[in-house]
GROMACS .gro file of N, CA and C in nm:
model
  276
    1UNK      N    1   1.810   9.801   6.020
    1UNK     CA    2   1.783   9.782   5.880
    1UNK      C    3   1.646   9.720   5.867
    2UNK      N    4   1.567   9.747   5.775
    2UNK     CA    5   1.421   9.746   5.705
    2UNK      C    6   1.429   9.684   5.589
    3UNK      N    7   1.345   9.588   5.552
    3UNK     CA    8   1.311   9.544   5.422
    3UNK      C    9   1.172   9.592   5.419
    4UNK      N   10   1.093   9.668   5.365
    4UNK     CA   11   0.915   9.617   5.362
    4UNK      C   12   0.917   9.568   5.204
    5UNK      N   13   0.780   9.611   5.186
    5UNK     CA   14   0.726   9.571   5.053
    5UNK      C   15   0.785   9.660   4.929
    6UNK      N   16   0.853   9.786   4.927
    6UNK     CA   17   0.853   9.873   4.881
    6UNK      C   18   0.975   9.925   4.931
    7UNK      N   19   1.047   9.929   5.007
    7UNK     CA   20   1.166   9.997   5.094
    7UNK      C   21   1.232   9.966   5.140
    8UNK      N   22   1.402   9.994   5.123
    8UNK     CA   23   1.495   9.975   5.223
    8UNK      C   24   1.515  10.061   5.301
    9UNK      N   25   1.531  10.049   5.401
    9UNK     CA   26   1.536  10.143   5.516
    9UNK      C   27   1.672  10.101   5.579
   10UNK      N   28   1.795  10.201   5.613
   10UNK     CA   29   1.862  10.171   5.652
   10UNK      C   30   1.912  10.238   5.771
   11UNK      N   31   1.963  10.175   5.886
   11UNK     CA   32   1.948  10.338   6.000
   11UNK      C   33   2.138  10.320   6.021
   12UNK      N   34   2.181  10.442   6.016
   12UNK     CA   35   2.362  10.447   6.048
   12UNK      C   36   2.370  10.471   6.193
   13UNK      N   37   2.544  10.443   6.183
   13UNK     CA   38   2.517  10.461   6.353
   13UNK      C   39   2.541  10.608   6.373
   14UNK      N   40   2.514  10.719   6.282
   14UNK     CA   41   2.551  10.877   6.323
   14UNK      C   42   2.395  10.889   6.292
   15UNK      N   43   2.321  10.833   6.356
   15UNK     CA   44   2.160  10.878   6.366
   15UNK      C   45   2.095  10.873   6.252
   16UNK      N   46   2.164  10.930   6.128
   16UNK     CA   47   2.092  10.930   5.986
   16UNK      C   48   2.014  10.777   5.977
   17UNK      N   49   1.916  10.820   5.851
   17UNK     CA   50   1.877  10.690   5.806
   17UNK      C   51   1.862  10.728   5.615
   18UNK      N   52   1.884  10.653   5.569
   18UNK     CA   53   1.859  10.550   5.409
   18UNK      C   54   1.725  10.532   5.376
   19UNK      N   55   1.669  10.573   5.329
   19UNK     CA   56   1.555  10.453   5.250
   19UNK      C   57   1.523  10.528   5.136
   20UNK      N   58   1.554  10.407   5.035
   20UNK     CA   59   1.530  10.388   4.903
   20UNK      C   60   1.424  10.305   4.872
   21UNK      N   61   1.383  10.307   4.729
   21UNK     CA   62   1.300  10.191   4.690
   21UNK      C   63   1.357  10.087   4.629
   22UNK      N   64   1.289   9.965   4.725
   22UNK     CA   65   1.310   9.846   4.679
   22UNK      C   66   1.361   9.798   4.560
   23UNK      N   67   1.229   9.896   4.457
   23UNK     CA   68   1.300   9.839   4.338
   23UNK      C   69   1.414   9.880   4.289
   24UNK      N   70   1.507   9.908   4.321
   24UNK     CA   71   1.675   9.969   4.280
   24UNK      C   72   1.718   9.855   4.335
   25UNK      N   73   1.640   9.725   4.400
   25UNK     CA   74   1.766   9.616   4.388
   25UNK      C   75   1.652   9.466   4.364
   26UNK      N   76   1.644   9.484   4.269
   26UNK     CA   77   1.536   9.340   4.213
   26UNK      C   78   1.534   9.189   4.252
   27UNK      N   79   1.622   9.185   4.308
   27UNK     CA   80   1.664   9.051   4.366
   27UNK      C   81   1.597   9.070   4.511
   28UNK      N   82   1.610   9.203   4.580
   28UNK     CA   83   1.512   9.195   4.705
   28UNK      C   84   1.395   9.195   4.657
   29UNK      N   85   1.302   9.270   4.583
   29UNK     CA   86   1.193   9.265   4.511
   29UNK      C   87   1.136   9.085   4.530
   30UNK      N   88   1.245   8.995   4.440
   30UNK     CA   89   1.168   8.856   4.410
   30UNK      C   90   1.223   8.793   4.552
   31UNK      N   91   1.230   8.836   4.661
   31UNK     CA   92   1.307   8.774   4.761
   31UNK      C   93   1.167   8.759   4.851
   32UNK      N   94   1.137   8.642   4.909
   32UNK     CA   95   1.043   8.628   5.017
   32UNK      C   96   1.099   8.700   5.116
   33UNK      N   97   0.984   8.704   5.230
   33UNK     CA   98   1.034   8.769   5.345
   33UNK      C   99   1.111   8.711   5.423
   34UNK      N  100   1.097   8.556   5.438
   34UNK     CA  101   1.233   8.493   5.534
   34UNK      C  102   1.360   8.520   5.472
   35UNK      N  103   1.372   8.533   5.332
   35UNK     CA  104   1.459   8.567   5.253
   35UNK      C  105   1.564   8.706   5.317
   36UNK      N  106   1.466   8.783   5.293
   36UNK     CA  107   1.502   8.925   5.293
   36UNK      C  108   1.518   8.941   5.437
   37UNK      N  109   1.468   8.882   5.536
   37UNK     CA  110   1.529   8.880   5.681
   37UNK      C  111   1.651   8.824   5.726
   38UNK      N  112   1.696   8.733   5.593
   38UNK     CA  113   1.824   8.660   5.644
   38UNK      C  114   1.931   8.755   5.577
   39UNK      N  115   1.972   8.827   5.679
   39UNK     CA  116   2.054   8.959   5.603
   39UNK      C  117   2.238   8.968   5.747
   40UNK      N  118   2.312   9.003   5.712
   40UNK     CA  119   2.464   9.030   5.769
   40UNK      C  120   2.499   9.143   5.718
   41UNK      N  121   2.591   9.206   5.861
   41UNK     CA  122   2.681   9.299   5.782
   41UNK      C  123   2.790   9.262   5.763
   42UNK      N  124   2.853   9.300   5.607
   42UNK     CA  125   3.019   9.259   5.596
   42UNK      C  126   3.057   9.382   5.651
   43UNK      N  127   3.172   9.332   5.684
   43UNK     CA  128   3.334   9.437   5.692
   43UNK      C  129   3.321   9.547   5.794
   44UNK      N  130   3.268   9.514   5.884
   44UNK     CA  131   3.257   9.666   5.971
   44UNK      C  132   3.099   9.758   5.968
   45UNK      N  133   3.035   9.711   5.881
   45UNK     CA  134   2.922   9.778   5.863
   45UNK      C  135   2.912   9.874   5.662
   46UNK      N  136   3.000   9.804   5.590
   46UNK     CA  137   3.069   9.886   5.476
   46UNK      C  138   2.968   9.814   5.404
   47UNK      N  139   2.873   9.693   5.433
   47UNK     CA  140   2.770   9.666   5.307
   47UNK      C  141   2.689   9.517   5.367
   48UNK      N  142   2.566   9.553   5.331
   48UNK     CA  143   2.485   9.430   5.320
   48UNK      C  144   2.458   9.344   5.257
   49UNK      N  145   2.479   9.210   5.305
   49UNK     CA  146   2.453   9.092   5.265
   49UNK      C  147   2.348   8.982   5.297
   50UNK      N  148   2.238   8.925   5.170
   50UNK     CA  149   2.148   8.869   5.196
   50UNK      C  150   2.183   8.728   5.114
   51UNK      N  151   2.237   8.678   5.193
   51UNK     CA  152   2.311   8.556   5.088
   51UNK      C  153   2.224   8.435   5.027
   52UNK      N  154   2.119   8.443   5.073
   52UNK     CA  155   2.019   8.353   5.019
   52UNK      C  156   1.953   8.388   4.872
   53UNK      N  157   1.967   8.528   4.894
   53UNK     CA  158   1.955   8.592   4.760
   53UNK      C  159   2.059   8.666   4.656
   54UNK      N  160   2.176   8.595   4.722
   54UNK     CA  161   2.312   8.642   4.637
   54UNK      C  162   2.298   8.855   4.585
   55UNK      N  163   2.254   8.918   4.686
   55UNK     CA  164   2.257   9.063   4.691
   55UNK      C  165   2.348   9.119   4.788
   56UNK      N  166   2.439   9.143   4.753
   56UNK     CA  167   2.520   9.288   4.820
   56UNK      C  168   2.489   9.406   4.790
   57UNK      N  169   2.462   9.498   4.896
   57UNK     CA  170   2.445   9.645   4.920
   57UNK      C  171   2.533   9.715   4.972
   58UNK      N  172   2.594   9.807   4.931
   58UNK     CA  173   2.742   9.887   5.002
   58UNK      C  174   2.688  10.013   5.057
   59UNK      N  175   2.681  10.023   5.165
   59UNK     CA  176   2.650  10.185   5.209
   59UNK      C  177   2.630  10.295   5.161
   60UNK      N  178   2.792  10.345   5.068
   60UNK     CA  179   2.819  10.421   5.010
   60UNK      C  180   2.783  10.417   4.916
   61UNK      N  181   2.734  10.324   4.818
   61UNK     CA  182   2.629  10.324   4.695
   61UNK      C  183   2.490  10.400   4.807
   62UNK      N  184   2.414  10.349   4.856
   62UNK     CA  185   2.335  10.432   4.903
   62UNK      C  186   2.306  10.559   4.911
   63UNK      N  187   2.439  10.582   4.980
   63UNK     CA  188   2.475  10.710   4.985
   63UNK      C  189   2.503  10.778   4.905
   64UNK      N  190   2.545  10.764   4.787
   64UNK     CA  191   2.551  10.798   4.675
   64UNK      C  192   2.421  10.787   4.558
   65UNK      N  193   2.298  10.705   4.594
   65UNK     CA  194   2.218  10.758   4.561
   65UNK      C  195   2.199  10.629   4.381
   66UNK      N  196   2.271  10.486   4.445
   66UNK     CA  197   2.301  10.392   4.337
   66UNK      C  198   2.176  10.286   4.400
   67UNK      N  199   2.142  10.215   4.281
   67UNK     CA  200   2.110  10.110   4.307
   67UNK      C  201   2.210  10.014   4.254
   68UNK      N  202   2.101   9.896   4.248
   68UNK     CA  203   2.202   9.776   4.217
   68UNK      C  204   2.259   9.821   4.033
   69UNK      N  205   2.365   9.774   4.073
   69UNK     CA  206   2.473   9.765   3.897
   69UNK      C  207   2.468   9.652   3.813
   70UNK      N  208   2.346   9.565   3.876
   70UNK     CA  209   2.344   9.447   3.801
   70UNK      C  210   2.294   9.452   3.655
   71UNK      N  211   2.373   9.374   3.556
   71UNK     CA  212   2.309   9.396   3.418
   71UNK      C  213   2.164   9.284   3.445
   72UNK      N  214   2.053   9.391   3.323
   72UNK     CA  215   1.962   9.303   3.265
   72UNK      C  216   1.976   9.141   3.274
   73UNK      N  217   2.088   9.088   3.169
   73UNK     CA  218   2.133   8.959   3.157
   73UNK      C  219   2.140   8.857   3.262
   74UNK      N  220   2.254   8.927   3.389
   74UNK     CA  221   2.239   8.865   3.487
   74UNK      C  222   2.152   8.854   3.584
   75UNK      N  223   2.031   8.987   3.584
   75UNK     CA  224   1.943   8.961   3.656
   75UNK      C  225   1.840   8.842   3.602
   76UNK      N  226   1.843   8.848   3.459
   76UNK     CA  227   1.770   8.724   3.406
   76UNK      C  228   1.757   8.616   3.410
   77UNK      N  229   1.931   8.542   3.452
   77UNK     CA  230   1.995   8.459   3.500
   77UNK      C  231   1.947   8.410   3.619
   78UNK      N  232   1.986   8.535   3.701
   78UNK     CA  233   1.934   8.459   3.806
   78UNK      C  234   1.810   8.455   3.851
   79UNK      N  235   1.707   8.498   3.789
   79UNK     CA  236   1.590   8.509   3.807
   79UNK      C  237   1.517   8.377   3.683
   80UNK      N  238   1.585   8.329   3.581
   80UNK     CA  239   1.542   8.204   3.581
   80UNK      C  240   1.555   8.112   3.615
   81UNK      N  241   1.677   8.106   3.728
   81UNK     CA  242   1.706   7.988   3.780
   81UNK      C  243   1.697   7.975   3.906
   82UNK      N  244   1.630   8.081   3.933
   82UNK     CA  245   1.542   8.093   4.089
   82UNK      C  246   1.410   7.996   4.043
   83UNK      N  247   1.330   8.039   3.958
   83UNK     CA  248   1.220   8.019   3.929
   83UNK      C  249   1.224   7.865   3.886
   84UNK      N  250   1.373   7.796   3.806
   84UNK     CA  251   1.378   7.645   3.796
   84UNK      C  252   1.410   7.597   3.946
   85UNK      N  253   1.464   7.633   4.027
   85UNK     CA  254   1.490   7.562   4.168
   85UNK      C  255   1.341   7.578   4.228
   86UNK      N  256   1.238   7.634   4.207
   86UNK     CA  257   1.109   7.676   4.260
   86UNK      C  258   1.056   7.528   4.198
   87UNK      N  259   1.037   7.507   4.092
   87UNK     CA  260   0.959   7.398   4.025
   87UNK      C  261   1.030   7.259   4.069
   88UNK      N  262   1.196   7.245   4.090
   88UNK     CA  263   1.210   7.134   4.093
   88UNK      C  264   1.220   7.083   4.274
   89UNK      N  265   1.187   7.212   4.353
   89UNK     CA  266   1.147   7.198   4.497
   89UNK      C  267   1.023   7.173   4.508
   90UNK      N  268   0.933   7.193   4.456
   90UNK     CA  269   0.788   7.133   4.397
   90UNK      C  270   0.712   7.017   4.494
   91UNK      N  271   0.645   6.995   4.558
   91UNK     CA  272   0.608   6.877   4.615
   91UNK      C  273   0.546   6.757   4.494
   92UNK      N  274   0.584   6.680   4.400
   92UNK     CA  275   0.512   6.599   4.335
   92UNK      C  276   0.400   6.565   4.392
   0.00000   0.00000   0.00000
């Protein structure tokens, strides 16, 4: 599995590979790179998890050609309160 700037890249174990664009999951988008490196597979290999950035990816969405199902709202959510834990980690 691949994060770049722009791409998920995903490789299966029947040789195929995945890659989509990044932006179909916005939370990798605002995710630093140590971020986006701290990644697990759940359940057998059935979906990825980057828990630092609260994103699950399911294979079969892939495969199916989905990005993330997250509403607007909640991406807002958590994207302002990424950005308040940023300020109050802050070095005074």
């Amino acid at each position: 599995m691949e994060v770049s700037e722009d791409r998920l890249t995903v490789h299966l174990t029947d040789d195929r590979t995945i890659s989509v664009p990044l932006s179909w999951f916005p939370r990798l988008v605002h995710g630093t790179p140590a971020e986006r490196e701290n990644w697990q597979l759940l359940g057998g290999g059935y979906a990825i998890e980057w828990p630092d950035l609260d994103e699950h990816v399911g294979i079969e969405g892939l495969l199916a050609g989905r990005g993330s199902g997250e509403s607007d709202a909640s991406f807002g959510r958590w994207l302002r309160s990424r950005r308040a834990d940023a300020r109050n980690d802050a070095p005074v």
